[in-house]
Amino acid sequence: MEPVNLKRLAQELKLSVATVSRALNNSSSTSPATKARVVAMASKLKYEPNPHASSLRRHTSKTIGVILPEVANPFFSLVVNGIEEVARDQNYHVLLYLTHDNYEREVAITRLLVGGRIDGVLMSVASASQDFTHLDLLRERNIPTVFFDRVYDGLHTAQVTTDNCDSSYAATGHLIDNGCRTIAHLAVSNSLYIGRARTRGYAAALHDNRIPFDDELVRYAQPSQRQDVAMIQGLLQRRPDIDGIFASVESLAMSSYEACQNLGLSIVTAIKIIAFSNLEIATFLSPPLTTITNQRTLWAKPPPGYCLTQSWKTRRFQPATAWN
Amino acid sequence: MEPVNLKRLAQELKLSVATVSRALNNSSSTSPATKARVVAMASKLKYEPNPHASSLRRHTSKTIGVILPEVANPFFSLVVNGIEEVARDQNYHVLLYLTHDNYEREVAITRLLVGGRIDGVLMSVASASQDFTHLDLLRERNIPTVFFDRVYDGLHTAQVTTDNCDSSYAATGHLIDNGCRTIAHLAVSNSLYIGRARTRGYAAALHDNRIPFDDELVRYAQPSQRQDVAMIQGLLQRRPDIDGIFASVESLAMSSYEACQNLGLSIVTAIKIIAFSNLEIATFLSPPLTTITNQRTLWAKPPPGYCLTQSWKTRRFQPATAWN
DNA sequence: TTGAAAGCGGTACCAG
DNA sequence: CTGGTACCGCTTTCAA
C-alpha cells in the first residue's frame, strides 16, 4: 500500500514535489490551474501532511506544551478548555502533561520539552516545587513560557494571575464581618508566589481587624485528600475555638466539609467556610459554599514581561441556609 | 549560539554522529568507554533529542491523540488523568483535543491525526455524531484506535466501556422500588451505542415492572446547559405526574436540580433523581444525589477486538435528607 | 511558473 | 566497535 505523501501526489500528477508543496501551502507563484489539480488530487487521496517532517524543516511545531498539576479540578479543567479552544482556532496542537504536584515529574517534563517538541509552554507550577532552576532551561533555549495561576516570578515572562492578595483579604474580611474571630487558613505551599500572596491577604485582614495572627491556625495542604481531612480534623479538635475557615483552594474546602461532617460540627452555625473555587455546583452544596470565583478565564497575548491580572469576586449565594 | 544536536556532540567529542546516536540509544555495539563520554557530554550540554527528526525517521512518534467531548466533567478528567499517567510512565506523549460534542470539530480533528502525528488514538465519540465515516479513515491508515465510554461499534477495535444497560436497569429499578411510577429518562444522543444501551436498560426495567413505556418521557440532551434546563422545565410543567428522573449523564442531573429549583419542586419528596456520575461531592449536594458510579477507571491493553467492561455500582449516600 | 537539489536532525544499514 | 552515508517527508533556495 503506497503511502500518501508529497512524492506520491507528485507522481500521480506528473509534477515535482516542490510544486505540489507550494500549491498546497498556497504560496506565491503557482498557477491557479495546477493548484486546483493538486488540491483535487490531495483530497481525493485524503492526503495529510506529515507534521514531523514539516516541523523538522521549519523549526516550529505548531504545538504548545501545557503543564499543570492536575486536571480533576474545576479551575484547571476550565483552563484546559480555554487553552485547547484557542489553540485549535489557531491551528495549534496541545500536548498535555500533569505533574500531580510532584517536583521530579515537573523537572522531567520540562526537560522533555526543550528538544524542539513544542513552540511554547503554558505552565502552572507544582506546589511542591522549591527549586526552579529547571525552568531556566526554558529561557536558555528561548522557549516562550507563560505562567498562570501558580506563578514563578523568578523567570521574567508573561504571567496570567489573579489578585490573590486582595481577594484573600476580602474573603477573610468577609468571615470577620460575619462574626468569626478564630479563623484557620488552609494554604497551599508557601514557596509559591500564589500561596504567599493568599496568606499575605489573610494576615493583612486579621491585622486590620486587630485579630492576632496565630501560626497554629495556618496549615498547609497534604499530599493526599485523605491526609488533608485528617489534618483538618486534628486542627479542629486541638482548637475548638475555630469558628471560620478560609480555604485557599477548593479541594481544601471539600476536605473541610468532610472533616466537619466526621466531627459532627455544623457548618454555618459552628464554623463558616469560604474558599477560592470555580465549582459550578457550589450553590447546591449543603450548606452552600461561599466562594471567591474568578469571573472568566482570559487568554490574551500579553507582551513579554506583562502581567495579566484576573479579577475575582466573592459570589454570595442566596439559598435559605446560606449565612451571608 | 550553536544548537545542541547530535552533530554538535559529535564535533565536541571527535566522533561520528552515528556513534553518538548509538551511544545515547544504548543500542548494541558501543564501547562502555565512549558511551560514558557521550553521555557525560550530552548531560553537560543539556542535549535533548529532536523528537520530530526521530519520529520522521522511525515512523513512530511516541504520541497518542486523545479526543474527548470535554474535560470539565469529572468522568473525563479522571480519564485524562489516567491516560496521562500511563502515557508518561511509558514515555509517551499526549495530544489532547476537545470536540465539545461538535461533529464538525471531531471530523476536523480526526483528519489532522492521520498524517503521522500520532501512533494511536483514544476516543470518546461526540454525542452529536450520526455519521462515522471519518472514523474509518483511522482504520484505512492503520491507526490503532480505542474507544471508551462513548463507543463507536462500527469500527472493529478495542473498546473500554461499562455495563450501561445493566446499570440503567438497576438505576431505573431503584427509582421504582422507591415508589416512582412516572419516570423521565434524560438521555444523550441515541445514535451512540452508550445512549442506546442506557435507554434499553431503562425500558427493560419499566417493562419488568409493568410500567408502560412513554415516549414523551424520554428526552435528549440539548447543545447547551441552558437549553437543557429549559427543556427539563418544559417537560416537568407539561407532565406534572413525573415523580422520578433518571439522568444518563451528570450534567443532566445538575440541570434537573436547577429546573426543580426554578419550579419550586422539592427534590426527594416530589421528584427523585438518579444519575450516572463521578462527582466526588455528590454526597454534599442538597439533597444528596444518588449516583451510579464507576468504581475505577481501568487502563489495560486489551487485545484488538476485545471489549473491556467496567462495572458500575449504585452508591447510596446516608445523610439525613437522603431518600434511599 | 516549475524542477532539481540541499538539508532539517536523527536512524540504520553496510563496510571496514 | 566505529565511520560513512542514504533516507524519512517536507520546505526552500536557486536555476531554468
XYZ file of C-alpha atoms (C1' of nucleotides) in Angstrom:
680
model
C 0.000 0.000 0.000
C 1.566 3.237 -1.207
C 1.874 5.874 1.466
C 0.135 9.141 0.676
C 2.821 11.792 0.741
C 4.055 14.585 -1.447
C 6.067 12.239 -3.608
C 3.024 10.117 -4.264
C 0.946 13.149 -5.187
C 3.719 14.372 -7.446
C 3.927 11.042 -9.280
C 0.189 10.866 -9.654
C 0.077 14.376 -11.120
C 3.350 14.232 -13.023
C 4.645 17.241 -11.165
C 7.583 17.796 -8.880
C 7.238 17.586 -5.129
C 8.289 21.213 -4.934
C 5.350 22.331 -6.996
C 2.938 20.184 -5.084
C 4.208 21.537 -1.792
C 3.872 25.102 -2.991
C 0.392 24.507 -4.313
C -0.783 23.097 -1.020
C 0.734 25.888 1.013
C -0.837 28.389 -1.388
C 2.488 30.112 -1.503
C 3.310 32.604 -4.202
C 3.900 31.674 -7.801
C 1.724 28.698 -8.536
C -0.629 28.759 -11.446
C -4.259 28.543 -10.412
C -4.741 25.644 -12.776
C -2.115 23.347 -11.265
C -3.067 24.462 -7.797
C -6.601 23.271 -8.400
C -5.383 19.971 -9.795
C -3.134 19.432 -6.800
C -5.797 20.257 -4.264
C -8.248 17.961 -6.005
C -5.822 15.063 -6.003
C -4.880 15.710 -2.387
C -8.436 15.491 -1.251
C -9.075 12.502 -3.463
C -6.219 10.575 -1.865
C -7.013 12.073 1.545
C -3.536 13.483 1.811
C -2.474 14.807 5.204
C 0.979 16.317 5.544
C 3.419 14.674 7.902
C 3.807 17.215 10.676
C 7.127 15.839 11.829
C 8.807 16.431 8.525
C 7.388 19.897 8.417
C 8.329 20.688 11.999
C 11.817 19.415 11.432
C 12.335 21.567 8.419
C 10.619 24.685 9.734
C 11.849 24.523 13.304
C 8.369 25.139 14.569
C 5.842 22.534 15.519
C 2.621 24.473 15.960
C 2.362 22.712 19.260
C 2.286 24.085 22.757
C 3.045 22.210 25.922
C 0.679 22.621 28.825
C 2.000 21.651 32.220
C -0.497 21.521 35.046
C -0.656 19.998 38.486
C -3.844 18.150 37.639
C -6.938 18.310 35.569
C -9.523 16.972 38.008
C -10.099 20.417 39.390
C -12.685 22.796 38.050
C -10.248 25.636 37.710
C -7.690 23.673 35.759
C -10.217 21.959 33.590
C -11.597 25.362 32.719
C -8.080 26.397 31.844
C -7.534 23.347 29.661
C -10.799 24.043 27.907
C -9.745 27.580 27.178
C -6.291 26.640 26.019
C -7.477 23.871 23.762
C -10.107 26.130 22.275
C -7.849 28.955 21.196
C -5.108 26.531 20.230
C -7.449 24.730 17.864
C -8.668 28.024 16.442
C -5.105 28.986 15.640
C -4.320 25.548 14.266
C -2.092 24.728 17.181
C -1.847 21.443 18.997
C -1.824 20.871 22.721
C 0.489 18.466 24.484
C -0.756 17.908 27.993
C 1.415 16.987 30.954
C 0.290 16.591 34.551
C 2.699 16.956 37.449
C 0.389 15.880 40.269
C 2.294 18.488 42.235
C 5.339 16.285 42.025
C 8.571 18.189 41.662
C 10.553 15.435 39.967
C 7.855 14.968 37.387
C 7.848 18.651 36.661
C 11.582 18.661 36.116
C 11.465 15.594 33.891
C 8.649 17.030 31.797
C 10.379 20.367 31.383
C 13.468 18.608 30.154
C 11.478 16.685 27.571
C 10.182 19.857 26.061
C 13.423 21.632 25.291
C 14.299 19.307 22.390
C 12.127 21.221 19.960
C 8.943 19.299 20.523
C 6.967 22.431 21.284
C 6.969 26.110 20.355
C 5.941 27.386 23.737
C 4.876 26.395 27.199
C 1.932 27.273 29.382
C 2.552 26.265 32.929
C 1.158 26.265 36.407
C 3.965 25.365 38.768
C 3.689 22.365 41.092
C 3.126 23.464 44.634
C 5.853 21.110 45.824
C 8.497 22.985 43.853
C 11.103 24.850 45.823
C 13.888 24.896 43.281
C 13.153 26.492 39.956
C 16.407 26.014 38.084
C 14.739 23.601 35.683
C 12.651 26.481 34.439
C 15.714 28.469 33.482
C 16.333 25.873 30.801
C 13.259 27.141 29.013
C 14.752 30.580 28.860
C 18.184 29.354 27.770
C 16.578 27.567 24.818
C 14.444 30.592 24.049
C 11.188 28.800 24.591
C 8.381 31.272 25.203
C 6.806 30.464 28.513
C 3.729 31.804 30.205
C 2.937 31.015 33.783
C -0.580 31.157 35.052
C -2.256 30.944 38.396
C 0.672 29.374 40.153
C 3.327 31.723 39.008
C 7.084 31.508 39.122
C 8.207 35.075 39.478
C 11.903 34.267 39.046
C 11.624 33.918 35.307
C 10.846 37.180 33.610
C 7.983 36.270 31.344
C 4.339 36.923 30.775
C 2.124 35.776 33.580
C -1.550 35.238 33.975
C -2.534 35.519 37.554
C -5.181 36.801 39.866
C -5.262 39.452 42.519
C -4.737 36.786 45.128
C -3.767 39.084 47.924
C -6.770 41.385 47.575
C -9.202 38.516 47.197
C -7.841 36.778 50.261
C -8.096 39.985 52.205
C -11.726 40.276 51.144
C -12.513 36.658 51.916
C -11.009 36.816 55.383
C -12.738 40.132 55.989
C -15.997 38.543 54.935
C -15.635 35.915 57.649
C -14.743 38.552 60.220
C -17.758 40.664 59.248
C -19.889 37.623 59.887
C -18.615 37.261 63.409
C -15.675 34.916 63.098
C -12.752 35.614 65.402
C -10.597 32.489 65.175
C -10.047 31.836 61.520
C -7.992 28.943 60.218
C -6.196 29.424 56.924
C -5.743 26.324 54.808
C -2.985 27.197 52.395
C -1.004 25.632 49.582
C 2.785 25.620 49.616
C 4.257 28.936 50.631
C 7.190 28.514 48.298
C 4.870 29.613 45.529
C 4.006 33.183 44.892
C 0.312 32.399 44.803
C 0.448 30.752 48.206
C 2.374 33.584 49.780
C 0.067 36.196 48.275
C -3.040 34.499 49.598
C -1.542 34.118 53.046
C -0.488 37.751 52.949
C -4.065 38.854 52.289
C -5.283 36.686 55.144
C -2.724 38.136 57.557
C -3.465 41.689 56.483
C -7.176 41.259 57.083
C -6.542 39.909 60.566
C -4.197 42.766 61.301
C -6.613 45.450 60.134
C -9.275 43.977 62.373
C -6.939 43.741 65.376
C -7.053 39.988 65.453
C -3.688 38.476 66.358
C -2.041 36.244 63.767
C -1.748 32.734 65.141
C 0.777 30.471 63.477
C -1.014 27.336 64.567
C -4.046 28.313 62.528
C -2.178 28.287 59.237
C -1.956 24.780 57.824
C -0.659 23.515 54.501
C -2.144 21.068 52.046
C -1.025 17.470 52.432
C -0.033 15.077 49.658
C -3.439 13.415 49.624
C -7.033 14.381 50.202
C -7.307 11.750 52.919
C -4.428 13.346 54.789
C -5.996 16.755 54.329
C -9.140 15.565 56.067
C -7.123 14.068 58.922
C -5.070 17.234 59.239
C -8.167 19.420 59.398
C -9.889 17.149 61.880
C -6.817 17.252 64.082
C -6.727 21.016 63.903
C -10.405 21.393 64.743
C -10.071 19.062 67.708
C -6.992 20.805 69.056
C -8.564 24.191 68.568
C -12.289 24.003 69.276
C -12.359 27.797 69.277
C -12.026 27.896 65.498
C -15.152 29.462 64.038
C -14.085 30.151 60.486
C -12.060 28.504 57.735
C -10.542 30.238 54.762
C -9.550 27.572 52.242
C -7.212 28.838 49.581
C -8.100 26.060 47.173
C -11.265 24.228 46.517
C -10.164 20.747 47.500
C -9.335 22.034 50.971
C -12.877 23.330 51.268
C -14.236 19.928 50.339
C -11.948 18.292 52.879
C -13.195 20.765 55.474
C -16.762 19.770 54.732
C -15.787 16.174 55.246
C -13.887 16.885 58.461
C -16.808 18.838 59.902
C -19.192 16.087 58.984
C -16.967 13.487 60.645
C -16.765 15.549 63.801
C -20.463 16.350 63.815
C -19.733 20.070 63.571
C -22.393 22.156 61.945
C -21.101 24.242 59.074
C -22.569 27.769 59.213
C -23.656 27.725 62.841
C -20.427 26.375 64.365
C -17.980 27.084 61.578
C -18.169 29.216 58.460
C -16.186 28.272 55.399
C -15.093 30.368 52.453
C -12.888 29.257 49.588
C -11.325 30.031 46.254
C -13.315 27.878 43.914
C -14.799 27.501 40.496
C -17.229 24.772 41.395
C -20.275 25.285 39.275
C -22.381 23.405 41.749
C -21.261 25.323 44.831
C -24.792 26.585 45.164
C -26.201 23.085 45.504
C -23.809 22.080 48.246
C -25.289 21.532 51.641
C -24.840 24.082 53.017
C -23.976 26.250 50.025
C -20.320 27.147 49.905
C -19.342 30.755 49.741
C -16.740 31.116 47.070
C -14.329 33.543 45.548
C -14.681 32.866 41.885
C -12.663 34.163 39.025
C -15.080 35.694 36.639
C -13.654 34.389 33.464
C -10.530 32.835 32.185
C -8.718 35.208 29.932
C -6.462 34.132 27.144
C -4.801 37.052 25.547
C -1.321 37.655 24.286
C 0.316 39.952 26.776
C 3.666 41.385 25.690
C 6.614 39.696 27.394
C 7.048 40.838 30.953
C 3.478 41.912 31.170
C 1.329 40.530 33.915
C -2.287 39.894 33.088
C -4.456 40.172 36.149
C -7.779 38.497 36.505
C -10.242 39.810 38.966
C -12.025 37.560 41.353
C -15.181 38.381 43.100
C -16.899 36.912 46.086
C -20.009 35.177 44.971
C -22.773 35.138 47.517
C -25.413 32.512 47.206
C -28.869 33.152 48.490
C -30.402 29.765 49.264
C -32.248 29.566 52.565
C -29.416 28.020 54.514
C -26.756 30.488 53.427
C -25.233 32.566 56.153
C -24.279 35.504 54.021
C 24.629 30.232 19.566
C 25.364 26.701 18.421
C 22.369 24.411 18.549
C 22.798 21.332 20.708
C 22.253 18.394 18.411
C 23.982 15.180 17.500
C 26.344 16.900 15.102
C 27.424 19.301 17.801
C 28.043 16.480 20.262
C 29.986 14.587 17.610
C 32.218 17.564 16.887
C 32.805 18.195 20.561
C 33.774 14.557 21.110
C 35.514 13.997 17.782
C 33.229 11.113 16.994
C 30.759 10.468 14.216
C 27.080 11.255 14.639
C 26.357 7.595 14.115
C 28.387 6.609 17.132
C 26.898 9.311 19.276
C 23.399 8.286 18.302
C 24.120 4.668 19.136
C 25.678 5.553 22.450
C 22.667 7.541 23.503
C 20.195 4.882 22.466
C 22.311 2.317 24.318
C 21.963 0.160 21.301
C 24.257 -2.786 20.780
C 27.911 -2.427 19.926
C 29.187 0.653 21.638
C 32.202 0.518 23.901
C 31.382 1.375 27.502
C 34.142 3.960 27.480
C 32.845 6.050 24.588
C 29.323 5.566 25.776
C 30.230 7.127 29.104
C 31.982 10.026 27.371
C 28.980 10.656 25.144
C 26.510 10.537 27.973
C 28.652 12.893 30.032
C 28.915 15.411 27.229
C 25.210 15.145 26.468
C 24.283 15.978 30.018
C 26.902 18.714 30.165
C 25.426 20.434 27.114
C 21.897 19.526 28.226
C 21.283 17.720 24.972
C 17.715 16.736 24.234
C 16.985 14.836 21.030
C 14.718 16.440 18.485
C 11.627 14.266 18.526
C 10.497 15.334 15.076
C 13.636 14.069 13.411
C 13.312 10.824 15.269
C 9.606 10.472 14.542
C 10.177 11.184 10.894
C 12.796 8.515 10.545
C 11.201 5.888 12.757
C 7.632 6.404 11.632
C 6.509 6.405 15.219
C 6.036 9.426 17.388
C 5.519 8.008 20.866
C 2.483 10.203 20.983
C -1.151 9.340 21.374
C -4.073 11.501 20.468
C -6.890 11.784 22.956
C -10.200 13.026 21.632
C -12.856 13.831 24.169
C -16.075 15.818 24.221
C -14.840 17.930 27.111
C -12.659 17.877 30.148
C -14.767 19.855 32.590
C -16.556 16.731 33.636
C -15.435 14.531 36.487
C -15.534 11.382 34.441
C -13.473 12.729 31.588
C -10.978 14.453 33.808
C -10.493 11.162 35.595
C -9.919 9.593 32.217
C -7.400 12.223 31.205
C -5.583 11.740 34.469
C -5.359 8.028 33.884
C -4.260 8.349 30.289
C -1.594 10.922 31.028
C -0.290 8.837 33.882
C 0.295 5.634 31.999
C 1.434 7.523 28.923
C 4.128 9.277 30.933
C 5.183 6.015 32.519
C 5.676 4.519 29.084
C 7.419 7.629 27.811
C 4.525 8.516 25.608
C 3.134 11.956 24.980
C -0.492 13.005 24.997
C -2.052 15.308 22.444
C -5.402 16.488 23.722
C -8.333 17.502 21.554
C -11.781 18.516 22.723
C -14.814 18.228 20.493
C -17.358 19.945 22.732
C -19.723 17.412 21.238
C -19.393 19.175 17.927
C -19.427 16.840 14.984
C -17.504 19.084 12.593
C -14.738 19.532 15.123
C -14.489 15.814 15.602
C -14.148 15.265 11.884
C -11.539 18.009 11.537
C -9.503 16.665 14.430
C -9.615 13.127 13.161
C -8.329 14.292 9.814
C -5.427 16.081 11.443
C -4.274 12.927 13.100
C -3.919 10.692 10.100
C -0.789 12.435 8.831
C 1.500 10.520 11.156
C 1.317 12.867 14.062
C 0.272 10.158 16.464
C 0.743 6.425 16.934
C -2.719 5.760 18.225
C -5.963 7.329 19.263
C -8.097 7.131 22.354
C -11.508 8.491 21.721
C -14.891 9.130 23.212
C -17.238 9.972 20.398
C -19.159 13.247 20.348
C -22.794 12.671 21.135
C -23.800 14.809 18.187
C -22.195 12.389 15.759
C -24.504 10.496 13.475
C -22.143 9.777 10.638
C -18.996 7.876 11.468
C -17.255 7.686 8.130
C -14.487 9.949 9.392
C -13.514 7.222 11.795
C -12.974 4.764 9.004
C -10.030 6.897 7.956
C -8.261 5.788 11.108
C -8.617 2.190 10.082
C -7.573 2.827 6.488
C -4.347 4.380 7.727
C -3.850 1.590 10.223
C -4.003 3.831 13.245
C -4.785 1.825 16.367
C -7.883 3.260 17.936
C -9.564 2.564 21.227
C -12.981 3.898 22.012
C -14.078 4.383 25.552
C -17.291 5.228 27.277
C -18.965 6.618 24.187
C -18.229 3.820 21.891
C -18.493 3.562 18.141
C -19.276 -0.075 17.497
C -18.965 0.198 13.736
C -15.199 0.112 13.831
C -13.900 -3.199 14.979
C -11.420 -2.261 17.657
C -10.761 -2.499 21.349
C -13.297 -0.719 23.464
C -13.452 0.353 27.045
C -16.979 0.640 28.167
C -19.319 -0.007 31.019
C -22.246 -2.278 31.555
C -24.526 0.575 30.652
C -27.611 -1.488 30.079
C -27.428 -3.347 33.388
C -26.644 -0.217 35.346
C -29.507 1.668 33.788
C -31.807 -1.199 34.539
C -30.683 -1.085 38.167
C -30.981 2.681 38.402
C -34.490 2.720 36.988
C -35.406 -0.199 39.198
C -34.103 1.727 42.175
C -36.479 4.575 41.440
C -39.377 2.169 41.004
C -38.555 0.438 44.287
C -38.767 3.825 45.935
C -42.243 4.420 44.684
C -41.745 6.242 41.405
C -44.217 5.416 38.654
C -43.676 8.122 36.070
C -40.005 8.236 35.352
C -38.418 10.606 32.880
C -35.267 9.476 31.135
C -32.812 12.177 30.183
C -30.602 10.606 27.567
C -27.722 11.532 25.350
C -27.858 11.004 21.619
C -29.316 7.667 20.691
C -27.074 7.382 17.690
C -24.376 6.322 20.128
C -24.133 2.847 21.478
C -23.848 4.118 25.020
C -27.035 6.113 24.698
C -28.973 3.245 23.229
C -27.701 0.849 25.885
C -28.732 3.111 28.705
C -32.147 3.687 27.198
C -32.509 -0.059 26.697
C -31.881 -0.682 30.404
C -34.424 1.960 31.301
C -37.048 0.472 29.038
C -36.382 -3.050 30.298
C -36.818 -2.006 33.920
C -40.122 -0.348 33.112
C -41.299 -3.413 31.236
C -40.343 -5.812 34.007
C -42.307 -3.692 36.444
C -45.351 -3.467 34.169
C -44.970 0.264 33.699
C -45.815 1.352 30.170
C -43.013 2.980 28.176
C -43.957 6.552 27.373
C -42.142 8.186 24.501
C -42.778 11.669 25.799
C -40.756 10.913 28.924
C -37.566 10.256 27.024
C -35.746 13.485 26.245
C -32.358 14.134 24.743
C -29.551 16.463 25.783
C -29.521 19.875 24.128
C -26.499 21.725 22.750
C -26.134 23.847 25.879
C -26.709 23.505 29.577
C -29.082 26.454 29.494
C -31.220 24.711 26.906
C -31.143 21.533 28.969
C -32.624 23.376 31.908
C -35.330 24.899 29.723
C -36.092 21.527 28.177
C -36.427 19.858 31.580
C -38.560 22.659 32.969
C -40.845 22.358 29.987
C -41.142 18.633 30.457
C -41.915 18.925 34.171
C -44.581 21.533 33.502
C -46.222 19.529 30.746
C -46.102 16.388 32.814
C -46.669 17.204 36.487
C -47.125 13.497 37.136
C -43.389 12.883 36.766
C -42.054 11.641 40.079
C -38.627 10.365 39.087
C -35.783 11.342 36.798
C -33.082 9.044 35.519
C -30.295 11.204 34.097
C -27.885 9.273 31.959
C -25.129 11.837 32.379
C -24.139 14.029 35.218
C -24.741 17.390 33.611
C -28.361 16.438 33.016
C -28.702 15.722 36.732
C -27.339 19.156 37.546
C -29.715 20.721 35.070
C -32.553 18.808 36.687
C -31.596 20.233 40.064
C -31.694 23.683 38.564
C -35.021 23.092 36.826
C -36.595 21.789 40.030
C -35.297 24.738 41.949
C -36.680 27.151 39.377
C -40.080 25.495 39.540
C -40.061 25.244 43.318
C -40.318 21.474 43.128
C -38.866 19.620 46.066
C -36.333 17.028 45.056
C -36.817 13.817 47.047
C -40.391 14.455 48.169
C -41.841 15.495 44.807
C -39.235 14.084 42.461
C -36.412 11.652 42.948
C -33.302 11.892 40.799
C -30.691 9.305 39.986
C -27.770 9.705 37.616
C -24.613 8.293 36.136
C -21.961 10.404 37.777
C -18.480 10.537 39.167
C -18.976 13.677 41.176
C -16.903 13.325 44.292
C -19.085 15.806 46.082
C -22.399 14.164 45.239
C -22.804 13.446 48.926
C -22.650 17.124 49.810
C -25.254 18.139 47.306
C -28.507 19.380 48.701
C -30.202 16.998 48.658
C -27.552 14.352 48.110
C -27.639 12.907 44.645
C -27.930 9.199 44.219
C -25.397 8.125 41.680
C -24.275 5.205 39.646
C -20.534 5.445 39.856
C -17.909 3.515 38.014
C -15.639 2.077 40.585
C -12.371 2.776 38.938
C -11.037 3.653 35.563
C -9.173 0.787 34.073
C -6.348 1.194 31.644
C -5.125 -2.087 30.370
C -4.093 -3.294 26.967
C -6.888 -5.448 25.710
C -6.139 -7.375 22.535
C -7.747 -5.875 19.442
C -11.421 -6.615 19.259
C -11.633 -7.212 22.936
C -14.093 -5.253 24.972
C -13.058 -4.287 28.455
C -16.037 -3.844 30.701
C -16.052 -1.688 33.759
C -18.574 -2.312 36.437
C -20.598 0.452 37.917
C -22.366 0.299 41.176
C -25.114 2.340 42.687
C -23.714 4.371 45.506
C -26.174 5.116 48.243
C -25.492 8.052 50.465
C -26.748 8.087 54.004
C -27.041 11.740 55.016
C -30.221 12.638 56.861
C -32.021 14.032 53.843
C -31.349 11.085 51.572
C -34.362 9.173 50.429
C -32.628 5.897 49.931
C 5.732 29.095 -13.102
C 8.266 24.907 -12.438
C 12.077 21.464 -11.241
C 16.412 19.970 -9.097
C 18.663 19.591 -5.054
C 20.240 20.680 -0.374
C 19.185 19.955 4.214
C 16.342 19.924 8.865
C 18.222 16.082 12.971
C 18.182 11.694 13.698
C 18.461 6.355 12.464
C 20.110 2.283 10.445
C 22.454 -0.175 7.076
C 26.859 -1.543 5.358
C 31.760 -1.609 5.150
C 35.894 -1.619 7.469
C 33.245 -1.214 17.729
C 33.225 2.873 14.595
C 32.505 5.864 10.372
C 30.251 6.909 6.042
C 26.009 7.500 4.010
C 21.242 7.056 2.369
C 16.979 8.402 3.739
C 12.398 9.674 6.496
C 8.790 13.810 4.215
C 8.738 18.349 3.614
C 10.460 23.286 2.686
C 13.125 26.474 0.295
C 16.614 28.380 -2.170
C 18.495 28.668 -6.931
C 18.328 27.951 -11.884
C 15.932 27.100 -15.771
